[in-house]
Short mmCIF file of C-alpha atoms in Angstrom, two decimals:
data_model
loop_
_atom_site.label_atom_id
_atom_site.label_comp_id
_atom_site.label_asym_id
_atom_site.label_seq_id
_atom_site.Cartn_x
_atom_site.Cartn_y
_atom_site.Cartn_z
CA UNK Q 138 -0.07 -0.10 0.07
CA UNK Q 139 1.31 3.20 -1.25
CA UNK Q 140 2.54 5.67 1.77
CA UNK Q 141 0.03 8.32 2.17
CA UNK Q 142 2.48 10.69 4.08
CA UNK Q 143 4.04 11.15 0.21
CA UNK Q 144 0.91 13.22 -0.60
CA UNK Q 145 0.49 16.84 -1.80
CA UNK Q 146 1.00 18.95 0.97
CA UNK Q 147 3.55 16.88 2.48
CA UNK Q 148 5.81 16.72 -0.49
CA UNK Q 149 4.61 20.64 -1.13
CA UNK Q 150 6.16 21.59 2.19
CA UNK Q 151 9.58 20.55 0.78
CA UNK Q 152 9.38 23.02 -0.77
CA UNK Q 153 12.26 25.91 0.06
CA UNK Q 154 12.04 29.64 -0.36
CA UNK Q 155 15.11 29.50 -1.95
CA UNK Q 156 13.72 26.76 -4.85
CA UNK Q 157 11.58 30.09 -6.23
CA UNK Q 158 14.67 32.17 -6.49
CA UNK Q 159 17.18 29.63 -8.17
CA UNK Q 160 14.16 28.28 -10.37
CA UNK Q 161 11.96 31.03 -10.85
CA UNK Q 162 9.64 29.06 -13.52
CA UNK Q 163 7.70 27.53 -10.05
CA UNK Q 164 6.36 30.74 -9.23
CA UNK Q 165 4.08 29.69 -12.13
CA UNK Q 166 1.65 27.40 -10.12
CA UNK Q 167 0.28 25.00 -12.70
CA UNK Q 168 4.61 24.16 -13.13
CA UNK Q 169 4.90 23.77 -9.49
CA UNK Q 170 1.88 21.01 -9.84
CA UNK Q 171 3.39 19.34 -12.22
CA UNK Q 172 6.76 18.90 -9.58
CA UNK Q 173 4.83 18.14 -7.02
CA UNK Q 174 2.62 15.27 -9.03
CA UNK Q 175 5.84 13.87 -10.62
CA UNK Q 176 7.64 14.09 -6.72
CA UNK Q 177 4.79 12.11 -6.01
CA UNK Q 178 4.90 9.86 -8.64
CA UNK Q 179 8.53 9.22 -8.55
CA UNK Q 180 7.79 8.23 -4.39
CA UNK Q 181 5.22 5.33 -6.05
CA UNK Q 182 7.24 4.02 -8.66
CA UNK Q 183 10.84 4.14 -6.42
CA UNK Q 184 14.12 4.76 -7.52
CA UNK Q 185 15.05 1.36 -8.81
CA UNK Q 186 16.51 0.81 -12.51
CA UNK Q 187 16.91 4.62 -12.48
CA UNK Q 188 20.06 6.91 -12.81
CA UNK Q 189 19.02 9.61 -10.67
CA UNK Q 190 22.38 11.17 -9.73
CA UNK Q 191 25.05 13.13 -11.74
CA UNK Q 192 28.44 13.24 -10.48
CA UNK Q 193 31.85 15.96 -10.87
CA UNK Q 194 35.10 15.64 -9.06
CA UNK Q 195 36.35 17.48 -6.48
CA UNK Q 196 39.67 17.53 -4.23
CA UNK Q 197 39.73 14.36 -6.30
CA UNK Q 198 36.31 12.99 -4.36
CA UNK Q 199 32.85 12.27 -6.61
CA UNK Q 200 30.22 14.84 -5.65
CA UNK Q 201 26.41 13.54 -6.43
CA UNK Q 202 24.22 15.54 -7.54
CA UNK Q 203 20.26 15.08 -7.65
CA UNK Q 204 19.62 16.14 -11.84
CA UNK Q 205 15.45 16.16 -11.10
CA UNK Q 206 13.84 18.62 -9.39
CA UNK Q 207 11.19 16.12 -8.55
CA UNK Q 208 13.46 13.84 -6.93
CA UNK Q 209 15.49 16.38 -5.08
CA UNK Q 210 11.84 16.96 -3.37
CA UNK Q 211 11.01 12.84 -2.78
CA UNK Q 212 14.54 12.81 -0.94
CA UNK Q 213 14.16 15.76 1.05
CA UNK Q 214 10.93 14.36 2.15
CA UNK Q 215 12.74 10.77 2.88
CA UNK Q 216 15.70 12.98 5.00
CA UNK Q 217 13.03 14.70 6.79
CA UNK Q 218 11.37 11.43 8.24
CA UNK Q 219 14.53 10.27 9.24
CA UNK Q 220 15.54 13.45 11.07
CA UNK Q 221 12.24 13.46 12.89
CA UNK Q 222 12.94 9.93 14.23
CA UNK Q 223 16.69 10.70 15.71
CA UNK Q 224 18.03 13.20 17.44
CA UNK Q 225 21.13 14.65 15.68
CA UNK Q 226 23.22 17.24 17.90
CA UNK Q 227 22.95 20.54 16.19
CA UNK Q 228 25.80 22.03 18.43
CA UNK Q 229 27.29 25.26 16.52
CA UNK Q 230 31.02 25.52 15.14
CA UNK Q 231 31.33 28.21 17.67
CA UNK Q 232 29.70 27.02 20.62
CA UNK Q 233 32.33 24.09 20.37
CA UNK Q 234 35.15 25.62 20.12
CA UNK Q 235 34.21 28.21 23.14
CA UNK Q 236 33.92 24.98 25.28
CA UNK Q 237 37.12 23.47 24.05
CA UNK Q 238 38.87 26.39 24.94
CA UNK Q 239 37.43 26.35 29.01
CA UNK Q 240 38.26 23.10 28.83
CA UNK Q 241 41.71 23.70 27.81
CA UNK Q 242 42.66 26.47 30.37
CA UNK Q 243 42.03 23.87 32.79
CA UNK Q 244 44.87 23.54 35.10
CA UNK Q 245 45.23 19.91 35.34
CA UNK Q 246 46.66 17.45 33.12
CA UNK Q 247 45.00 16.10 30.05
CA UNK Q 248 45.37 14.65 27.04
CA UNK Q 249 43.92 15.46 23.35
CA UNK Q 250 43.13 13.38 20.98
CA UNK Q 251 42.82 15.02 17.27
CA UNK Q 252 41.37 11.83 15.22
CA UNK Q 253 39.90 11.76 11.36
CA UNK Q 254 38.13 8.96 9.79
CA UNK Q 255 38.96 8.05 6.71
CA UNK Q 256 36.91 8.26 3.64
CA UNK Q 257 34.10 9.06 5.98
CA UNK Q 258 31.07 8.61 3.56
CA UNK Q 259 32.87 6.10 1.12
CA UNK Q 260 33.46 4.02 3.88
CA UNK Q 261 30.65 3.03 5.40
CA UNK Q 262 29.21 -0.37 4.54
CA UNK Q 263 26.09 -0.11 2.64
CA UNK Q 264 24.36 -3.37 3.75
CA UNK Q 265 24.64 -2.05 7.39
CA UNK Q 266 23.14 1.37 6.41
CA UNK Q 267 20.40 -0.46 4.98
CA UNK Q 268 19.60 -2.44 7.46
CA UNK Q 269 20.11 0.04 10.01
CA UNK Q 270 17.43 2.41 8.23
CA UNK Q 271 15.30 -0.96 7.77
CA UNK Q 272 15.55 -1.40 11.67
CA UNK Q 273 13.85 1.79 12.75
CA UNK Q 274 10.60 1.14 13.89
CA UNK Q 275 8.46 4.13 13.16
CA UNK Q 276 10.07 4.87 9.85
CA UNK Q 277 7.39 4.04 6.97
CA UNK Q 278 7.99 1.02 4.86
CA UNK Q 279 8.30 3.02 1.61
CA UNK Q 280 10.93 5.29 3.11
CA UNK Q 281 12.74 2.11 4.23
CA UNK Q 282 12.46 1.13 0.64
CA UNK Q 283 13.10 3.43 -1.11
CA UNK Q 284 16.31 4.36 1.00
CA UNK Q 285 17.46 0.76 0.16
CA UNK Q 286 16.95 2.06 -3.53
CA UNK Q 287 18.92 4.59 -3.59
CA UNK Q 288 21.92 3.04 -1.76
CA UNK Q 289 21.13 -0.42 -4.00
CA UNK Q 290 21.37 1.64 -7.58
CA UNK Q 291 24.53 4.44 -5.80
CA UNK Q 292 26.43 0.93 -5.82
CA UNK Q 293 25.42 -1.00 -8.58
CA UNK Q 294 26.72 2.07 -10.34
CA UNK Q 295 30.33 1.94 -8.93
CA UNK Q 296 29.62 3.67 -6.04
CA UNK Q 297 30.89 3.15 -2.45
CA UNK Q 298 28.93 3.74 0.80
CA UNK Q 299 26.63 6.55 0.83
CA UNK Q 300 26.55 8.98 -1.96
CA UNK Q 301 28.96 12.12 -0.96
CA UNK Q 302 27.00 15.58 -1.62
CA UNK Q 303 23.57 14.61 -0.44
CA UNK Q 304 21.80 16.22 2.24
CA UNK Q 305 20.39 12.46 2.92
CA UNK Q 306 23.66 11.07 2.89
CA UNK Q 307 24.10 13.23 5.78
CA UNK Q 308 21.57 12.57 7.57
CA UNK Q 309 22.29 8.68 6.67
CA UNK Q 310 26.05 8.65 7.67
CA UNK Q 311 24.54 10.77 11.53
CA UNK Q 312 22.35 7.71 12.18
CA UNK Q 313 25.28 5.12 11.85
CA UNK Q 314 27.24 7.39 14.36
CA UNK Q 315 25.04 8.05 16.91
CA UNK Q 316 25.88 4.77 18.85
CA UNK Q 317 29.55 5.71 18.21
CA UNK Q 318 29.22 8.82 19.99
CA UNK Q 319 27.26 7.69 22.91
CA UNK Q 320 29.87 4.55 23.42
CA UNK Q 321 33.13 7.29 23.26
CA UNK Q 322 31.35 9.77 25.74
CA UNK Q 323 31.02 7.09 27.84
CA UNK Q 324 34.61 5.76 27.79
CA UNK Q 325 36.45 5.82 31.16
CA UNK Q 326 38.49 9.23 31.81
CA UNK Q 327 36.84 10.67 28.51
CA UNK Q 328 35.38 13.95 29.91
CA UNK Q 329 34.91 15.89 26.57
CA UNK Q 330 33.67 14.60 23.13
CA UNK Q 331 33.23 16.01 20.08
CA UNK Q 332 33.01 15.25 16.11
CA UNK Q 333 32.25 17.52 13.50
CA UNK Q 334 31.15 15.25 9.95
CA UNK Q 335 34.63 12.81 10.28
CA UNK Q 336 36.65 15.29 12.53
CA UNK Q 337 36.98 13.99 16.17
CA UNK Q 338 38.73 15.68 19.27
CA UNK Q 339 38.21 14.05 22.64
CA UNK Q 340 40.13 15.57 25.90
CA UNK Q 341 40.95 13.13 28.31
CA UNK Q 342 42.54 12.53 32.23
CA UNK Q 343 45.26 11.52 30.12
CA UNK Q 344 45.65 8.32 32.64
CA UNK Q 345 44.83 5.77 29.91
CA UNK Q 346 47.12 4.09 27.74
CA UNK Q 347 47.41 5.81 23.99
CA UNK Q 348 47.39 3.19 21.84
CA UNK Q 349 44.87 1.06 23.53
CA UNK Q 350 42.47 3.69 23.69
CA UNK Q 351 42.73 5.10 19.93
CA UNK Q 352 42.00 0.88 19.29
CA UNK Q 353 38.98 0.99 21.32
CA UNK Q 354 38.24 4.20 19.58
CA UNK Q 355 38.60 2.24 16.46
CA UNK Q 356 37.07 -0.71 17.28
CA UNK Q 357 33.95 1.50 18.08
CA UNK Q 358 33.42 2.70 14.83
CA UNK Q 359 30.52 1.78 12.56
CA UNK Q 360 31.36 -1.63 10.02
CA UNK Q 361 33.63 -0.23 7.25
CA UNK Q 362 35.04 3.16 8.75
CA UNK Q 363 38.50 3.57 10.24
CA UNK Q 364 40.53 6.29 11.73
CA UNK Q 365 43.32 8.14 9.05
CA UNK Q 366 46.63 7.46 10.75
CA UNK Q 367 48.52 10.01 8.68
CA UNK Q 368 45.68 12.67 10.54
CA UNK Q 369 46.30 11.04 13.73
CA UNK Q 370 47.57 14.04 16.51
CA UNK Q 371 48.04 13.04 20.33
CA UNK Q 372 48.70 15.93 22.61
CA UNK Q 373 49.59 15.85 26.45
CA UNK Q 374 49.78 18.85 29.01
CA UNK Q 375 51.65 15.96 31.73
CA UNK Q 376 51.34 17.89 34.93
CA UNK Q 377 48.98 20.70 36.51
CA UNK Q 378 49.66 24.06 35.73
CA UNK Q 379 53.38 25.31 36.06
CA UNK Q 380 53.40 29.30 36.69
CA UNK Q 381 56.67 30.22 35.17
CA UNK Q 382 58.36 33.65 36.57
CA UNK Q 383 57.30 36.61 35.12
CA UNK Q 384 61.34 38.01 34.62
CA UNK Q 385 62.11 35.19 32.66
CA UNK Q 386 61.27 33.99 29.25
CA UNK Q 387 57.77 32.08 28.79
CA UNK Q 388 58.54 28.50 28.18
CA UNK Q 389 57.35 26.53 24.90
CA UNK Q 390 53.75 26.06 24.55
CA UNK Q 391 52.27 22.85 26.21
CA UNK Q 392 50.78 22.02 23.48
CA UNK Q 393 49.04 23.18 20.26
CA UNK Q 394 46.69 21.51 17.53
CA UNK Q 395 44.21 22.43 14.96
CA UNK Q 396 40.52 21.96 15.16
CA UNK Q 397 37.43 23.91 13.44
CA UNK Q 398 39.03 26.01 11.32
CA UNK Q 399 40.97 27.51 14.41
CA UNK Q 400 44.43 27.13 15.52
CA UNK Q 401 44.78 26.31 19.70
CA UNK Q 402 47.75 26.88 21.64
CA UNK Q 403 47.99 26.33 25.16
CA UNK Q 404 50.70 28.13 27.38
CA UNK Q 405 51.37 28.02 30.94
CA UNK Q 406 50.48 31.53 32.74
CA UNK Q 407 53.19 33.65 33.96
CA UNK Q 408 53.35 33.76 38.25
CA UNK Q 409 50.99 36.14 40.15
CA UNK Q 410 50.21 37.13 43.72
CA UNK Q 411 46.61 35.21 42.69
CA UNK Q 412 48.46 31.83 42.08
CA UNK Q 413 46.16 31.32 38.99
CA UNK Q 414 45.40 27.65 38.09
CA UNK Q 415 44.71 28.66 34.55
CA UNK Q 416 46.29 27.66 32.13
CA UNK Q 417 46.36 30.59 29.06
CA UNK Q 418 45.20 29.66 25.70
CA UNK Q 419 45.06 31.90 22.65
CA UNK Q 420 43.17 30.99 19.70
CA UNK Q 421 44.51 32.01 16.11
CA UNK Q 422 43.04 31.01 12.30
CA UNK Q 423 44.81 27.92 11.58
CA UNK Q 424 47.82 26.89 9.57
CA UNK Q 425 45.34 25.41 6.98
CA UNK Q 426 42.69 27.92 6.37
CA UNK Q 427 45.93 30.61 5.95
CA UNK Q 428 47.23 28.38 3.09
CA UNK Q 429 43.62 28.18 1.89
CA UNK Q 430 43.51 31.60 1.69
CA UNK Q 431 47.11 32.59 0.60
CA UNK Q 432 45.55 30.15 -2.61
CA UNK Q 433 42.91 32.08 -3.00
CA UNK Q 434 44.78 35.40 -3.61
CA UNK Q 435 47.00 33.24 -5.40
CA UNK Q 436 44.57 32.20 -8.04
CA UNK Q 437 42.99 35.64 -8.25
CA UNK Q 438 46.35 36.97 -9.44
CA UNK Q 439 46.18 34.34 -12.30
CA UNK Q 440 42.42 35.00 -12.97
CA UNK Q 441 43.37 38.16 -13.56
CA UNK Q 442 46.60 37.63 -15.52
CA UNK Q 443 44.51 35.61 -18.27
CA UNK Q 444 41.23 38.88 -18.02
CA UNK Q 445 42.76 41.60 -17.38
CA UNK Q 446 40.33 42.92 -15.48
CA UNK Q 447 41.94 45.05 -12.15
CA UNK Q 448 38.68 45.97 -11.02
CA UNK Q 449 37.61 42.36 -10.38
CA UNK Q 450 40.81 41.65 -8.95
CA UNK Q 451 40.46 44.59 -6.50
CA UNK Q 452 37.12 43.19 -5.84
CA UNK Q 453 38.35 39.54 -4.95
CA UNK Q 454 41.28 41.09 -2.51
CA UNK Q 455 38.32 43.62 -0.84
CA UNK Q 456 36.40 40.27 -0.41
CA UNK Q 457 39.05 38.15 1.19
CA UNK Q 458 39.99 40.96 3.66
CA UNK Q 459 36.66 42.26 4.78
CA UNK Q 460 33.28 41.21 5.94
CA UNK Q 461 30.11 39.92 3.93
CA UNK Q 462 26.45 39.06 4.76
CA UNK Q 463 25.19 35.99 2.47
CA UNK Q 464 21.15 35.78 2.17
CA UNK Q 465 19.87 32.50 3.45
CA UNK Q 466 16.41 32.72 2.11
CA UNK Q 467 15.40 30.09 3.34
CA UNK Q 468 15.54 31.15 6.95
CA UNK Q 469 14.89 34.95 6.14
CA UNK Q 470 18.09 36.02 7.47
CA UNK Q 471 21.64 37.27 6.69
CA UNK Q 472 24.51 35.11 7.27
CA UNK Q 473 27.56 36.80 8.31
CA UNK Q 474 30.90 35.65 7.02
CA UNK Q 475 34.21 36.99 6.43
CA UNK Q 476 37.65 37.47 7.95
CA UNK Q 477 36.02 38.43 11.86
CA UNK Q 478 33.06 36.50 11.29
CA UNK Q 479 34.56 33.28 10.38
CA UNK Q 480 37.24 33.79 13.13
CA UNK Q 481 35.78 36.31 15.38
CA UNK Q 482 37.60 33.94 18.46
CA UNK Q 483 41.31 34.91 17.92
CA UNK Q 484 43.46 37.06 19.85
CA UNK Q 485 43.88 39.42 17.36
CA UNK Q 486 46.83 40.74 19.38
CA UNK Q 487 48.92 37.77 19.06
CA UNK Q 488 47.77 36.49 16.04
CA UNK Q 489 50.40 35.58 13.99
CA UNK Q 490 47.96 34.04 11.20
CA UNK Q 491 46.97 37.63 10.09
CA UNK Q 492 50.27 38.76 9.86
CA UNK Q 493 51.73 35.94 7.42
CA UNK Q 494 48.28 37.30 5.57
CA UNK Q 495 48.69 40.70 5.21
CA UNK Q 496 53.19 40.11 4.50
CA UNK Q 497 51.66 37.74 1.87
CA UNK Q 498 49.13 39.86 0.38
CA UNK Q 499 52.06 42.53 0.23
CA UNK Q 500 54.26 40.18 -1.94
CA UNK Q 501 51.43 39.45 -3.82
CA UNK Q 502 51.69 43.42 -4.78
CA UNK Q 503 55.64 44.14 -4.57
CA UNK Q 504 57.52 40.58 -5.67
CA UNK Q 505 58.60 39.82 -8.95
CA UNK Q 506 59.82 36.62 -8.17
CA UNK Q 507 57.96 32.99 -9.09
CA UNK Q 508 55.83 32.57 -11.91
CA UNK Q 509 52.59 33.83 -11.11
CA UNK Q 510 54.11 36.79 -9.56
CA UNK Q 511 56.48 38.02 -12.56
CA UNK Q 512 53.58 37.48 -14.85
CA UNK Q 513 51.43 39.71 -12.62
CA UNK Q 514 54.07 42.09 -11.74
CA UNK Q 515 54.47 42.38 -15.73
CA UNK Q 516 51.08 42.96 -16.29
CA UNK Q 517 50.32 45.62 -14.28
CA UNK Q 518 51.30 49.60 -13.49
CA UNK Q 519 52.50 50.85 -10.19
CA UNK Q 520 49.34 52.45 -9.68
CA UNK Q 521 47.06 49.42 -9.60
CA UNK Q 522 49.83 47.56 -7.30
CA UNK Q 523 48.93 50.21 -4.81
CA UNK Q 524 45.80 49.88 -5.31
CA UNK Q 525 46.33 46.45 -3.43
CA UNK Q 526 48.58 47.29 -0.30
CA UNK Q 527 45.54 49.48 0.65
CA UNK Q 528 43.51 46.36 1.96
CA UNK Q 529 44.70 44.34 5.00
CA UNK Q 530 43.19 40.76 6.58
CA UNK Q 531 44.37 42.63 9.84
CA UNK Q 532 42.25 45.55 9.43
CA UNK Q 533 39.49 44.21 8.05
CA UNK Q 534 39.50 41.85 11.30
CA UNK Q 535 39.82 44.86 13.96
CA UNK Q 536 37.40 47.17 12.34
CA UNK Q 537 35.77 44.51 10.74
CA UNK Q 538 35.17 46.10 7.60
CA UNK Q 539 31.65 45.20 5.92
CA UNK Q 540 30.97 45.15 2.61
CA UNK Q 541 28.19 44.42 0.32
CA UNK Q 542 28.10 41.80 -2.84
CA UNK Q 543 25.41 40.92 -4.74
CA UNK Q 544 24.35 37.11 -5.29
CA UNK Q 545 25.85 37.43 -8.06
CA UNK Q 546 29.01 39.12 -7.48
CA UNK Q 547 29.98 36.61 -5.00
CA UNK Q 548 29.70 33.59 -7.34
CA UNK Q 549 32.03 35.94 -9.98
CA UNK Q 550 33.79 36.58 -7.65
CA UNK Q 551 34.31 33.11 -5.97
CA UNK Q 552 34.32 31.64 -9.03
CA UNK Q 553 38.13 31.35 -9.65
CA UNK Q 554 38.71 29.59 -6.36
CA UNK Q 555 35.94 27.37 -6.44
CA UNK Q 556 36.36 24.23 -4.06
CA UNK Q 557 39.62 25.99 -2.75
#
């Protein structure tokens, strides 16, 4: 019997305000009705034996997209049905960062495990994913059947695990990880655990055997998943807080690591009359993010050398060094982004990253060494290069410099560094 929850009302609720912006034809009531009816028919027929995904390669990984809008509506409904039955944590990146900083300041011994899951989406055991979804008692038979058809079709077309890039795949992976998350939190000695997709941080008392602990965590992962040993990092604060004399040079940092785009550095505090029991925790932009921003500047130079559009180049540097808003049509609000809003928790007074970025910006404008810089130097005037020198990452951060870009302009500005 057909699941009546896939009806005209429920499918129409899957429409987003952004759909009407990206596909203006949907504003026509008859076209909208056609798409909804086609989605209902797809739910009736199922996904068995049809090719409904397109794929592209991004950084050597296959990203999947849904070609037909009506199929997209069905997958949104499937995704909603599953999300309504499982409790997926909705902790923001900013809240996680604040909690970690607070915990690291504690003047006690602790150990930090920075772990990464290798080939996250592609490594799930597809049969186990199907079995897990099929065992959900409150999930409709039609939803279970379509999940099985979608994943079976994905595998038969040469795919692995769950198709990377789909919102449904993100939900399926979270459903598979719920037991793992709970089990790690309950391990002896663990007093903080957080996972952001495939990126994991665990803070323990430090009394456990490092190798045994990593082995235990690895064994708790769902079938098919494993830890990426090349990205595993363990940091140790071996003793309680050890303040140093203020008339002596500061000792080396206790530990340092990257997480969620930040570089966390923990240092011992100077001695004081109050004998502070807390360590100093400094946040900066992660080195990997600094490298990404430098790459974007270089890509902007290469693009200029090809099109000789200096106004576009200048707008790209303005974009990188300032802040802007992005319209979230579905939530009817603007989301703030940029050098300050992306990294507002850094210690600007001690930020090495901002100085590195400003140094690289000056290099792009003044250096004639290297293939890219030499080509750029030959194709610009002194006046043009001076125009680039007016930009500054540190000033954009301190002054919260805000620029207004339309959606069309943002897309144009970012296209030369897409997926970087």
